Amino acid sequence: MKSKPSLPAPIFDNLDRLSNPFKIRDFSVGHFFAGKTALTASQTDYEYAWKFLYSYNGSTATFNAYRREIERLLQWAWLIEQKAAVDLKRENIEAFVHFCQKPPMTWIGTKNVSRFKLKQGERVQNPEWRPFVSHITKSDNKKGIEPDKKSFKLSEAATKATFAVLSSFYNFLVQEDIVESNPVLLIRQKSKFIRKQQHQAPVRRISNLQWECVIETAERLAKTKPEVHERTLFIMNCLFAMYLRVSELVEDERSSPAMGDFQKDQDGNWWFHVTGKGNKSRIVTVSDAMLKALKRYRIYRGLSAL
């Protein structure tokens, strides 16, 4: 009989709890193997995976996405394949992607839980955590339908992300002279994992009429409770008039949006300077309607109109 796959455990904690791996020497991975004999070279895996992930400390979202893929690889390599990730070849990577598309039930959870938790003042692995999670749509959730492990399916986007992150990781290992080549690049037929869609996916967006309703509602709220909803109105105008992503309007590790990001050029045109996805800077046109909304909010705050 085939033995059951060992239960996976989280390897890396949250970014704000990780030390700088370039300043430490001890890369013991004993916390993962929990007393079992660690694989040869697993310590090398652990050290360079940590260093690779830490290089993305400028964005928590990017770090979390990369950590998910790298942890899955290490867990599969150590527990299923019983090899170090630095020793994996092309055929191993293909087997890993197949594994991700249909992981065992014991590797799938039905809710997002923290990787580590506090126990008697110490951070310990959460036994309820799983590397894969079966999700349901919001509409199904409203109907009282609960997530089912059997219905887990790795999306096309998730499969593409797996290839992209693993390729970046092995390129990093090549540059560090840990491996000789990138096994992901040797996979010639990625199409067998990723099917090309023949039809265009429907674009999810609200109509202009719906947006007008949102703005009108925000305006009414601003009149009745300006101390709260003048800001609401300004934010909704930013999203509507400048087509901003939510991530471009909030403060994070990349940037802290400020009034000074609205700037006028020598021709008298106004622009909004923003740091967007991928830590890339871009300049957004500020329309007359957006300029009017900016003036209104600044005046409410007791500032000059511009």
PDB file of N, CA, C and O in Angstrom, residues 72-108:
ATOM      1  N   ARG A  72       5.551  25.664  -1.100  1.00  0.00           N
ATOM      2  CA  ARG A  72       4.960  24.460  -1.697  1.00  0.00           C
ATOM      3  C   ARG A  72       6.037  23.596  -2.342  1.00  0.00           C
ATOM      4  O   ARG A  72       6.016  22.366  -2.218  1.00  0.00           O
ATOM      5  N   LEU A  73       6.967  24.249  -3.039  1.00  0.00           N
ATOM      6  CA  LEU A  73       8.048  23.506  -3.685  1.00  0.00           C
ATOM      7  C   LEU A  73       8.895  22.778  -2.648  1.00  0.00           C
ATOM      8  O   LEU A  73       9.184  21.585  -2.797  1.00  0.00           O
ATOM      9  N   LEU A  74       9.303  23.476  -1.595  1.00  0.00           N
ATOM     10  CA  LEU A  74      10.149  22.858  -0.576  1.00  0.00           C
ATOM     11  C   LEU A  74       9.417  21.739   0.149  1.00  0.00           C
ATOM     12  O   LEU A  74       9.989  20.674   0.414  1.00  0.00           O
ATOM     13  N   GLN A  75       8.153  21.961   0.468  1.00  0.00           N
ATOM     14  CA  GLN A  75       7.377  20.931   1.163  1.00  0.00           C
ATOM     15  C   GLN A  75       7.250  19.671   0.310  1.00  0.00           C
ATOM     16  O   GLN A  75       7.389  18.551   0.805  1.00  0.00           O
ATOM     17  N   TRP A  76       6.975  19.880  -0.974  1.00  0.00           N
ATOM     18  CA  TRP A  76       6.836  18.728  -1.879  1.00  0.00           C
ATOM     19  C   TRP A  76       8.182  18.025  -2.048  1.00  0.00           C
ATOM     20  O   TRP A  76       8.256  16.794  -1.987  1.00  0.00           O
ATOM     21  N   ALA A  77       9.234  18.806  -2.263  1.00  0.00           N
ATOM     22  CA  ALA A  77      10.565  18.215  -2.476  1.00  0.00           C
ATOM     23  C   ALA A  77      11.013  17.421  -1.256  1.00  0.00           C
ATOM     24  O   ALA A  77      11.495  16.292  -1.380  1.00  0.00           O
ATOM     25  N   TRP A  78      10.839  17.983  -0.075  1.00  0.00           N
ATOM     26  CA  TRP A  78      11.325  17.346   1.147  1.00  0.00           C
ATOM     27  C   TRP A  78      10.456  16.178   1.591  1.00  0.00           C
ATOM     28  O   TRP A  78      10.969  15.140   2.007  1.00  0.00           O
ATOM     29  N   LEU A  79       9.141  16.336   1.498  1.00  0.00           N
ATOM     30  CA  LEU A  79       8.240  15.316   2.048  1.00  0.00           C
ATOM     31  C   LEU A  79       7.799  14.263   1.030  1.00  0.00           C
ATOM     32  O   LEU A  79       7.649  13.095   1.376  1.00  0.00           O
ATOM     33  N   ILE A  80       7.577  14.682  -0.207  1.00  0.00           N
ATOM     34  CA  ILE A  80       7.063  13.754  -1.228  1.00  0.00           C
ATOM     35  C   ILE A  80       8.201  13.154  -2.058  1.00  0.00           C
ATOM     36  O   ILE A  80       8.361  11.939  -2.144  1.00  0.00           O
ATOM     37  N   GLU A  81       8.993  14.023  -2.638  1.00  0.00           N
ATOM     38  CA  GLU A  81      10.078  13.557  -3.509  1.00  0.00           C
ATOM     39  C   GLU A  81      11.302  13.123  -2.704  1.00  0.00           C
ATOM     40  O   GLU A  81      12.148  12.395  -3.205  1.00  0.00           O
ATOM     41  N   GLN A  82      11.401  13.635  -1.480  1.00  0.00           N
ATOM     42  CA  GLN A  82      12.531  13.366  -0.586  1.00  0.00           C
ATOM     43  C   GLN A  82      13.861  13.717  -1.260  1.00  0.00           C
ATOM     44  O   GLN A  82      14.827  12.958  -1.246  1.00  0.00           O
ATOM     45  N   LYS A  83      13.846  14.913  -1.839  1.00  0.00           N
ATOM     46  CA  LYS A  83      15.033  15.468  -2.471  1.00  0.00           C
ATOM     47  C   LYS A  83      15.155  16.930  -2.069  1.00  0.00           C
ATOM     48  O   LYS A  83      14.175  17.566  -1.670  1.00  0.00           O
ATOM     49  N   ALA A  84      16.332  17.466  -2.184  1.00  0.00           N
ATOM     50  CA  ALA A  84      16.516  18.895  -1.970  1.00  0.00           C
ATOM     51  C   ALA A  84      16.074  19.635  -3.227  1.00  0.00           C
ATOM     52  O   ALA A  84      16.216  19.127  -4.342  1.00  0.00           O
ATOM     53  N   ALA A  85      15.543  20.822  -3.067  1.00  0.00           N
ATOM     54  CA  ALA A  85      15.080  21.601  -4.216  1.00  0.00           C
ATOM     55  C   ALA A  85      16.231  21.933  -5.158  1.00  0.00           C
ATOM     56  O   ALA A  85      16.041  22.052  -6.371  1.00  0.00           O
ATOM     57  N   VAL A  86      17.441  22.069  -4.616  1.00  0.00           N
ATOM     58  CA  VAL A  86      18.602  22.401  -5.454  1.00  0.00           C
ATOM     59  C   VAL A  86      19.017  21.221  -6.333  1.00  0.00           C
ATOM     60  O   VAL A  86      19.819  21.388  -7.257  1.00  0.00           O
ATOM     61  N   ASP A  87      18.468  20.035  -6.052  1.00  0.00           N
ATOM     62  CA  ASP A  87      18.805  18.844  -6.836  1.00  0.00           C
ATOM     63  C   ASP A  87      17.715  18.467  -7.836  1.00  0.00           C
ATOM     64  O   ASP A  87      17.847  17.477  -8.567  1.00  0.00           O
ATOM     65  N   LEU A  88      16.627  19.239  -7.880  1.00  0.00           N
ATOM     66  CA  LEU A  88      15.509  18.902  -8.758  1.00  0.00           C
ATOM     67  C   LEU A  88      15.851  19.157 -10.227  1.00  0.00           C
ATOM     68  O   LEU A  88      16.526  20.130 -10.553  1.00  0.00           O
ATOM     69  N   LYS A  89      15.343  18.272 -11.089  1.00  0.00           N
ATOM     70  CA  LYS A  89      15.550  18.399 -12.529  1.00  0.00           C
ATOM     71  C   LYS A  89      14.226  18.758 -13.209  1.00  0.00           C
ATOM     72  O   LYS A  89      13.205  18.897 -12.563  1.00  0.00           O
ATOM     73  N   ARG A  90      14.270  18.874 -14.528  1.00  0.00           N
ATOM     74  CA  ARG A  90      13.084  19.241 -15.290  1.00  0.00           C
ATOM     75  C   ARG A  90      11.906  18.330 -14.995  1.00  0.00           C
ATOM     76  O   ARG A  90      10.784  18.780 -14.756  1.00  0.00           O
ATOM     77  N   GLU A  91      12.147  17.020 -15.006  1.00  0.00           N
ATOM     78  CA  GLU A  91      11.049  16.070 -14.795  1.00  0.00           C
ATOM     79  C   GLU A  91      10.465  16.191 -13.392  1.00  0.00           C
ATOM     80  O   GLU A  91       9.263  15.946 -13.183  1.00  0.00           O
ATOM     81  N   ASN A  92      11.301  16.579 -12.421  1.00  0.00           N
ATOM     82  CA  ASN A  92      10.806  16.785 -11.055  1.00  0.00           C
ATOM     83  C   ASN A  92       9.875  17.989 -10.989  1.00  0.00           C
ATOM     84  O   ASN A  92       8.838  17.957 -10.312  1.00  0.00           O
ATOM     85  N   ILE A  93      10.247  19.054 -11.671  1.00  0.00           N
ATOM     86  CA  ILE A  93       9.412  20.264 -11.685  1.00  0.00           C
ATOM     87  C   ILE A  93       8.070  19.966 -12.336  1.00  0.00           C
ATOM     88  O   ILE A  93       7.017  20.418 -11.866  1.00  0.00           O
ATOM     89  N   GLU A  94       8.087  19.180 -13.407  1.00  0.00           N
ATOM     90  CA  GLU A  94       6.830  18.800 -14.059  1.00  0.00           C
ATOM     91  C   GLU A  94       5.955  18.004 -13.095  1.00  0.00           C
ATOM     92  O   GLU A  94       4.741  18.226 -13.013  1.00  0.00           O
ATOM     93  N   ALA A  95       6.576  17.087 -12.369  1.00  0.00           N
ATOM     94  CA  ALA A  95       5.829  16.280 -11.387  1.00  0.00           C
ATOM     95  C   ALA A  95       5.264  17.173 -10.288  1.00  0.00           C
ATOM     96  O   ALA A  95       4.144  16.952  -9.805  1.00  0.00           O
ATOM     97  N   PHE A  96       6.018  18.180  -9.906  1.00  0.00           N
ATOM     98  CA  PHE A  96       5.552  19.107  -8.865  1.00  0.00           C
ATOM     99  C   PHE A  96       4.324  19.882  -9.334  1.00  0.00           C
ATOM    100  O   PHE A  96       3.356  20.051  -8.577  1.00  0.00           O
ATOM    101  N   VAL A  97       4.339  20.376 -10.567  1.00  0.00           N
ATOM    102  CA  VAL A  97       3.194  21.128 -11.089  1.00  0.00           C
ATOM    103  C   VAL A  97       1.968  20.226 -11.159  1.00  0.00           C
ATOM    104  O   VAL A  97       0.852  20.644 -10.803  1.00  0.00           O
ATOM    105  N   HIS A  98       2.154  18.986 -11.598  1.00  0.00           N
ATOM    106  CA  HIS A  98       1.040  18.020 -11.591  1.00  0.00           C
ATOM    107  C   HIS A  98       0.507  17.841 -10.176  1.00  0.00           C
ATOM    108  O   HIS A  98      -0.707  17.767  -9.956  1.00  0.00           O
ATOM    109  N   PHE A  99       1.400  17.776  -9.208  1.00  0.00           N
ATOM    110  CA  PHE A  99       1.021  17.612  -7.808  1.00  0.00           C
ATOM    111  C   PHE A  99       0.175  18.800  -7.343  1.00  0.00           C
ATOM    112  O   PHE A  99      -0.846  18.624  -6.669  1.00  0.00           O
ATOM    113  N   CYS A 100       0.594  20.007  -7.712  1.00  0.00           N
ATOM    114  CA  CYS A 100      -0.137  21.216  -7.307  1.00  0.00           C
ATOM    115  C   CYS A 100      -1.539  21.259  -7.908  1.00  0.00           C
ATOM    116  O   CYS A 100      -2.471  21.787  -7.297  1.00  0.00           O
ATOM    117  N   GLN A 101      -1.668  20.701  -9.107  1.00  0.00           N
ATOM    118  CA  GLN A 101      -2.978  20.704  -9.749  1.00  0.00           C
ATOM    119  C   GLN A 101      -3.945  19.724  -9.094  1.00  0.00           C
ATOM    120  O   GLN A 101      -5.166  19.904  -9.158  1.00  0.00           O
ATOM    121  N   LYS A 102      -3.391  18.726  -8.423  1.00  0.00           N
ATOM    122  CA  LYS A 102      -4.253  17.766  -7.716  1.00  0.00           C
ATOM    123  C   LYS A 102      -3.549  17.276  -6.455  1.00  0.00           C
ATOM    124  O   LYS A 102      -3.093  16.134  -6.362  1.00  0.00           O
ATOM    125  N   PRO A 103      -3.454  18.129  -5.451  1.00  0.00           N
ATOM    126  CA  PRO A 103      -2.766  17.742  -4.207  1.00  0.00           C
ATOM    127  C   PRO A 103      -3.622  16.775  -3.386  1.00  0.00           C
ATOM    128  O   PRO A 103      -4.844  16.723  -3.560  1.00  0.00           O
ATOM    129  N   PRO A 104      -3.015  16.024  -2.485  1.00  0.00           N
ATOM    130  CA  PRO A 104      -3.792  15.112  -1.623  1.00  0.00           C
ATOM    131  C   PRO A 104      -4.693  15.900  -0.680  1.00  0.00           C
ATOM    132  O   PRO A 104      -4.423  17.062  -0.357  1.00  0.00           O
ATOM    133  N   MET A 105      -5.779  15.279  -0.237  1.00  0.00           N
ATOM    134  CA  MET A 105      -6.754  15.942   0.627  1.00  0.00           C
ATOM    135  C   MET A 105      -6.111  16.495   1.897  1.00  0.00           C
ATOM    136  O   MET A 105      -6.516  17.538   2.409  1.00  0.00           O
ATOM    137  N   THR A 106      -5.085  15.785   2.394  1.00  0.00           N
ATOM    138  CA  THR A 106      -4.454  16.209   3.651  1.00  0.00           C
ATOM    139  C   THR A 106      -3.664  17.503   3.489  1.00  0.00           C
ATOM    140  O   THR A 106      -3.279  18.122   4.482  1.00  0.00           O
ATOM    141  N   TRP A 107      -3.436  17.908   2.252  1.00  0.00           N
ATOM    142  CA  TRP A 107      -2.686  19.138   1.988  1.00  0.00           C
ATOM    143  C   TRP A 107      -3.619  20.317   1.702  1.00  0.00           C
ATOM    144  O   TRP A 107      -3.157  21.418   1.437  1.00  0.00           O
ATOM    145  N   ILE A 108      -4.920  20.079   1.724  1.00  0.00           N
ATOM    146  CA  ILE A 108      -5.900  21.108   1.368  1.00  0.00           C
ATOM    147  C   ILE A 108      -6.691  21.541   2.596  1.00  0.00           C
ATOM    148  O   ILE A 108      -7.163  20.704   3.368  1.00  0.00           O
TER     149      ILE A 108
END
